[in-house]
Structures are given as C-alpha cells and as structure tokens.
Amino acid sequence: MTLLARLASDVQLMFRRPPRQQYGAICYRVKKKSGEVEVLLMTSRDTGRWVIPKGWPMTGKCAHEVAAQEAFEEAGVRGAVETETLGAYSYSKVLRDGVQVACKVQVYALEVTDIAKNFKEKGERRIEWVSFDEAAGRVREPELRGLLLAFKRKMTERLSAKAIKQGLAGKQIPAE
C-alpha cells in the first residue's frame, strides 16, 4: 500500500461514524392448543421490507424497556420483555433527509400477552404472525435471520424442558 493510499484510508476511518444504537424486540406467542411458537413480523413504513419492532434510545428507559415500548407503538403488542439481550444485528437506515446511516439493533425477546385494538402506528404497517422459519426467510438482514433461528432453538429447549417438568409434576411417586 502506498503512503498516499494509506493516508486516504486513515482519513476515511477518522470520519466514519460508529453505528447508531437502536433497540428491538422479537415478539412471540405460544399457541395454546398446538404449543406452536409464532413470531410477529411487520413491514417497514419506508421500504416495505419485513422487520421487527425497533427504535431509538429513550431518556429514562432501559434498553429492554425501549424494545417493549417500540413493540407497542409500532405493532400494538404488550407482554413480558426479557432483560437479557438475544444479540444484535446491523442494517443501513435511510433517514428522512436522505442520509444513510449504519445502525446496530440490540434485540430482546418479548412474550406477547396482549394485543391492542388501537396504537400509535396502526394502519401504517402490515403485521403478520409467522413461524420462526418463515420469519427467517422473510427478513433481509442475515444477522437478524441468525437471531431468529437461534431464538427458535432456545424456545424449543425451553418448551421441551417445561413439558418434561409438567409431565413429572403430574405423576405420583408410589410409596414403598
């Protein structure tokens, strides 16, 4: 690498901004009859691509609380949000002024317990409940796809452990 190329590279690195932080939620529900897990996906308002609810930091709110707030404002869902992150993914966002910025989204799991009839962004997006595999196939961001599939494995383990525990609780141990 020539000295001039090296200097140009260093200058580019100096002016590159770190990714902007956002917080998002993988919203899910477990169907009572089948035990099947469904994930909420929605379309973005600008490009119509399939995404999860996410947004910018909010003063006075922890990251997981922001994720829960965004899930309610964008998709009308409420529930129990986990405080531990599932991971993060990156994407490029085009701001209102046309500037493109790199964003990093820290993702939290939210088990949906309530769906509101009215919410802030109602009618601005399409919302669908789909399987993990369907969700992974719809999203464009490879890292988000990976998070969805990793969470599917985690949920499968959780539900299996819960079923075993319930099975054991229902059995009587014979007295000797």
mmCIF file of C-alpha atoms in Angstrom:
data_model
loop_
_atom_site.group_PDB
_atom_site.id
_atom_site.type_symbol
_atom_site.label_atom_id
_atom_site.label_comp_id
_atom_site.label_asym_id
_atom_site.label_seq_id
_atom_site.Cartn_x
_atom_site.Cartn_y
_atom_site.Cartn_z
ATOM 1 C CA MET A 1 0.000 0.000 0.000
ATOM 2 C CA THR A 2 1.426 3.358 -0.997
ATOM 3 C CA LEU A 3 1.795 6.136 1.542
ATOM 4 C CA LEU A 4 -0.935 8.145 -0.192
ATOM 5 C CA ALA A 5 -3.368 5.195 -0.181
ATOM 6 C CA ARG A 6 -2.575 4.588 3.489
ATOM 7 C CA LEU A 7 -3.273 8.246 4.351
ATOM 8 C CA ALA A 8 -6.537 8.186 2.398
ATOM 9 C CA SER A 9 -7.597 5.039 4.256
ATOM 10 C CA ASP A 10 -6.728 6.570 7.640
ATOM 11 C CA VAL A 11 -8.690 9.754 6.843
ATOM 12 C CA GLN A 12 -11.718 7.674 5.824
ATOM 13 C CA LEU A 13 -11.552 5.753 9.107
ATOM 14 C CA MET A 14 -11.293 9.010 11.094
ATOM 15 C CA PHE A 15 -14.530 10.338 9.601
ATOM 16 C CA ARG A 16 -16.530 7.119 9.733
ATOM 17 C CA ARG A 17 -19.200 7.319 12.406
ATOM 18 C CA PRO A 18 -19.862 4.437 14.742
ATOM 19 C CA PRO A 19 -23.202 2.698 14.132
ATOM 20 C CA ARG A 20 -26.221 4.364 15.726
ATOM 21 C CA GLN A 21 -27.779 2.336 18.513
ATOM 22 C CA GLN A 22 -31.349 1.061 18.372
ATOM 23 C CA TYR A 23 -33.315 -1.431 20.456
ATOM 24 C CA GLY A 24 -35.733 -4.007 19.102
ATOM 25 C CA ALA A 25 -37.927 -6.930 20.108
ATOM 26 C CA ILE A 26 -38.570 -10.369 18.747
ATOM 27 C CA CYS A 27 -42.231 -10.605 19.755
ATOM 28 C CA TYR A 28 -43.582 -14.131 20.079
ATOM 29 C CA ARG A 29 -46.565 -16.069 21.325
ATOM 30 C CA VAL A 30 -47.145 -19.747 22.059
ATOM 31 C CA LYS A 31 -50.393 -21.143 20.652
ATOM 32 C CA LYS A 32 -52.353 -22.757 23.479
ATOM 33 C CA LYS A 33 -53.718 -25.751 21.575
ATOM 34 C CA SER A 34 -50.715 -26.748 19.465
ATOM 35 C CA GLY A 35 -47.849 -25.340 21.558
ATOM 36 C CA GLU A 36 -46.502 -23.859 18.320
ATOM 37 C CA VAL A 37 -44.497 -20.631 18.592
ATOM 38 C CA GLU A 38 -45.289 -17.713 16.298
ATOM 39 C CA VAL A 39 -43.201 -14.593 15.726
ATOM 40 C CA LEU A 40 -44.521 -11.142 14.879
ATOM 41 C CA LEU A 41 -43.131 -9.507 11.747
ATOM 42 C CA MET A 42 -44.190 -6.185 10.313
ATOM 43 C CA THR A 43 -43.343 -4.157 7.257
ATOM 44 C CA SER A 44 -41.204 -1.051 7.496
ATOM 45 C CA ARG A 45 -43.022 2.163 6.657
ATOM 46 C CA ASP A 46 -40.493 3.295 4.048
ATOM 47 C CA THR A 47 -39.361 0.245 2.055
ATOM 48 C CA GLY A 48 -41.996 -2.338 2.975
ATOM 49 C CA ARG A 49 -39.366 -4.919 3.948
ATOM 50 C CA TRP A 50 -40.122 -7.350 6.800
ATOM 51 C CA VAL A 51 -38.699 -6.200 10.137
ATOM 52 C CA ILE A 52 -39.144 -6.454 13.903
ATOM 53 C CA PRO A 53 -40.268 -3.500 16.060
ATOM 54 C CA LYS A 54 -37.285 -1.289 16.902
ATOM 55 C CA GLY A 55 -36.402 2.277 17.721
ATOM 56 C CA TRP A 56 -34.016 4.848 19.119
ATOM 57 C CA PRO A 57 -32.962 5.126 22.791
ATOM 58 C CA MET A 58 -35.415 6.938 25.082
ATOM 59 C CA THR A 59 -34.402 9.107 28.026
ATOM 60 C CA GLY A 60 -35.074 7.377 31.330
ATOM 61 C CA LYS A 61 -35.732 3.941 29.809
ATOM 62 C CA CYS A 62 -33.523 0.859 29.860
ATOM 63 C CA ALA A 63 -32.795 -0.851 26.532
ATOM 64 C CA HIS A 64 -35.321 -3.669 27.082
ATOM 65 C CA GLU A 65 -37.983 -1.126 28.090
ATOM 66 C CA VAL A 66 -37.404 0.768 24.833
ATOM 67 C CA ALA A 67 -37.817 -2.503 22.908
ATOM 68 C CA ALA A 68 -41.146 -3.137 24.682
ATOM 69 C CA GLN A 69 -42.326 0.443 24.073
ATOM 70 C CA GLU A 70 -41.496 0.220 20.355
ATOM 71 C CA ALA A 71 -43.347 -3.115 20.104
ATOM 72 C CA PHE A 72 -46.452 -1.409 21.478
ATOM 73 C CA GLU A 73 -46.171 1.770 19.384
ATOM 74 C CA GLU A 74 -45.381 0.001 16.101
ATOM 75 C CA ALA A 75 -47.322 -3.271 16.391
ATOM 76 C CA GLY A 76 -49.761 -2.818 19.283
ATOM 77 C CA VAL A 77 -48.394 -5.695 21.358
ATOM 78 C CA ARG A 78 -47.622 -5.816 25.069
ATOM 79 C CA GLY A 79 -46.098 -8.517 27.180
ATOM 80 C CA ALA A 80 -43.194 -9.707 29.281
ATOM 81 C CA VAL A 81 -39.872 -8.488 27.904
ATOM 82 C CA GLU A 82 -36.657 -10.231 28.911
ATOM 83 C CA THR A 83 -33.880 -8.060 30.339
ATOM 84 C CA GLU A 84 -31.092 -10.095 28.761
ATOM 85 C CA THR A 85 -30.324 -9.384 25.111
ATOM 86 C CA LEU A 86 -30.655 -12.109 22.476
ATOM 87 C CA GLY A 87 -27.879 -10.432 20.483
ATOM 88 C CA ALA A 88 -27.624 -7.694 17.897
ATOM 89 C CA TYR A 89 -27.775 -7.118 14.169
ATOM 90 C CA SER A 90 -26.740 -4.320 11.834
ATOM 91 C CA TYR A 91 -28.516 -2.625 8.953
ATOM 92 C CA SER A 92 -28.407 0.575 6.925
ATOM 93 C CA LYS A 93 -31.147 3.112 7.561
ATOM 94 C CA VAL A 94 -32.022 5.976 5.252
ATOM 95 C CA LEU A 95 -33.008 8.989 7.366
ATOM 96 C CA ARG A 96 -35.727 11.473 6.392
ATOM 97 C CA ASP A 97 -33.113 13.832 4.932
ATOM 98 C CA GLY A 98 -31.824 11.045 2.659
ATOM 99 C CA VAL A 99 -28.630 10.393 4.626
ATOM 100 C CA GLN A 100 -27.797 6.710 5.043
ATOM 101 C CA VAL A 101 -26.534 5.642 8.483
ATOM 102 C CA ALA A 102 -25.323 2.356 9.910
ATOM 103 C CA CYS A 103 -27.479 1.122 12.793
ATOM 104 C CA LYS A 104 -26.880 -1.609 15.335
ATOM 105 C CA VAL A 105 -30.014 -3.078 16.918
ATOM 106 C CA GLN A 106 -29.814 -4.770 20.310
ATOM 107 C CA VAL A 107 -32.625 -7.347 20.391
ATOM 108 C CA TYR A 108 -34.766 -8.580 23.300
ATOM 109 C CA ALA A 109 -37.409 -11.304 23.499
ATOM 110 C CA LEU A 110 -40.960 -10.202 24.296
ATOM 111 C CA GLU A 111 -43.654 -12.774 25.060
ATOM 112 C CA VAL A 112 -46.894 -11.202 23.867
ATOM 113 C CA THR A 113 -49.771 -11.334 26.332
ATOM 114 C CA ASP A 114 -51.992 -8.558 24.939
ATOM 115 C CA ILE A 115 -52.795 -7.128 21.509
ATOM 116 C CA ALA A 116 -54.242 -3.592 21.446
ATOM 117 C CA LYS A 117 -57.005 -2.553 19.061
ATOM 118 C CA ASN A 118 -55.556 0.950 18.768
ATOM 119 C CA PHE A 119 -51.921 2.017 18.842
ATOM 120 C CA LYS A 120 -49.731 4.827 17.547
ATOM 121 C CA GLU A 121 -48.748 3.391 14.139
ATOM 122 C CA LYS A 122 -51.897 1.365 13.406
ATOM 123 C CA GLY A 123 -52.572 1.199 9.675
ATOM 124 C CA GLU A 124 -49.034 2.287 8.743
ATOM 125 C CA ARG A 125 -47.616 -1.234 8.516
ATOM 126 C CA ARG A 126 -48.658 -4.774 7.695
ATOM 127 C CA ILE A 127 -48.395 -7.100 10.693
ATOM 128 C CA GLU A 128 -48.264 -10.904 10.471
ATOM 129 C CA TRP A 129 -47.707 -13.799 12.853
ATOM 130 C CA VAL A 130 -45.469 -16.440 11.255
ATOM 131 C CA SER A 131 -43.267 -19.391 12.189
ATOM 132 C CA PHE A 132 -39.596 -18.843 13.022
ATOM 133 C CA ASP A 133 -38.586 -20.401 9.705
ATOM 134 C CA GLU A 134 -40.983 -18.173 7.752
ATOM 135 C CA ALA A 135 -39.703 -15.106 9.637
ATOM 136 C CA ALA A 136 -36.083 -16.046 8.935
ATOM 137 C CA GLY A 137 -36.940 -16.406 5.251
ATOM 138 C CA ARG A 138 -38.623 -13.001 5.063
ATOM 139 C CA VAL A 139 -36.081 -10.723 6.758
ATOM 140 C CA ARG A 140 -33.254 -9.300 4.653
ATOM 141 C CA GLU A 141 -30.617 -8.869 7.343
ATOM 142 C CA PRO A 142 -28.513 -12.046 7.718
ATOM 143 C CA GLU A 143 -27.687 -11.287 11.372
ATOM 144 C CA LEU A 144 -31.393 -10.881 12.219
ATOM 145 C CA ARG A 145 -32.076 -14.174 10.435
ATOM 146 C CA GLY A 146 -29.436 -15.778 12.665
ATOM 147 C CA LEU A 147 -31.002 -14.284 15.809
ATOM 148 C CA LEU A 148 -34.428 -15.623 14.834
ATOM 149 C CA LEU A 149 -33.079 -19.141 14.251
ATOM 150 C CA ALA A 150 -31.013 -19.074 17.473
ATOM 151 C CA PHE A 151 -34.106 -17.946 19.401
ATOM 152 C CA LYS A 152 -36.099 -20.772 17.782
ATOM 153 C CA ARG A 153 -33.574 -23.270 19.211
ATOM 154 C CA LYS A 154 -33.753 -21.575 22.627
ATOM 155 C CA MET A 155 -37.566 -21.686 22.628
ATOM 156 C CA THR A 156 -37.599 -25.346 21.560
ATOM 157 C CA GLU A 157 -35.337 -26.183 24.521
ATOM 158 C CA ARG A 158 -37.453 -24.077 26.924
ATOM 159 C CA LEU A 159 -40.726 -25.640 25.821
ATOM 160 C CA SER A 160 -39.279 -29.168 25.950
ATOM 161 C CA ALA A 161 -37.984 -28.584 29.484
ATOM 162 C CA LYS A 162 -41.364 -27.138 30.517
ATOM 163 C CA ALA A 163 -43.228 -30.153 29.057
ATOM 164 C CA ILE A 164 -40.943 -32.568 30.900
ATOM 165 C CA LYS A 165 -41.391 -30.641 34.152
ATOM 166 C CA GLN A 166 -45.185 -30.629 33.753
ATOM 167 C CA GLY A 167 -45.142 -34.339 32.951
ATOM 168 C CA LEU A 168 -43.160 -35.113 36.090
ATOM 169 C CA ALA A 169 -45.359 -32.897 38.251
ATOM 170 C CA GLY A 170 -48.449 -34.804 37.098
ATOM 171 C CA LYS A 171 -47.044 -38.244 38.042
ATOM 172 C CA GLN A 172 -47.435 -39.665 41.504
ATOM 173 C CA ILE A 173 -44.405 -41.331 43.021
ATOM 174 C CA PRO A 174 -45.527 -44.614 44.573
ATOM 175 C CA ALA A 175 -44.907 -45.038 48.312
ATOM 176 C CA GLU A 176 -42.795 -48.001 49.346
#
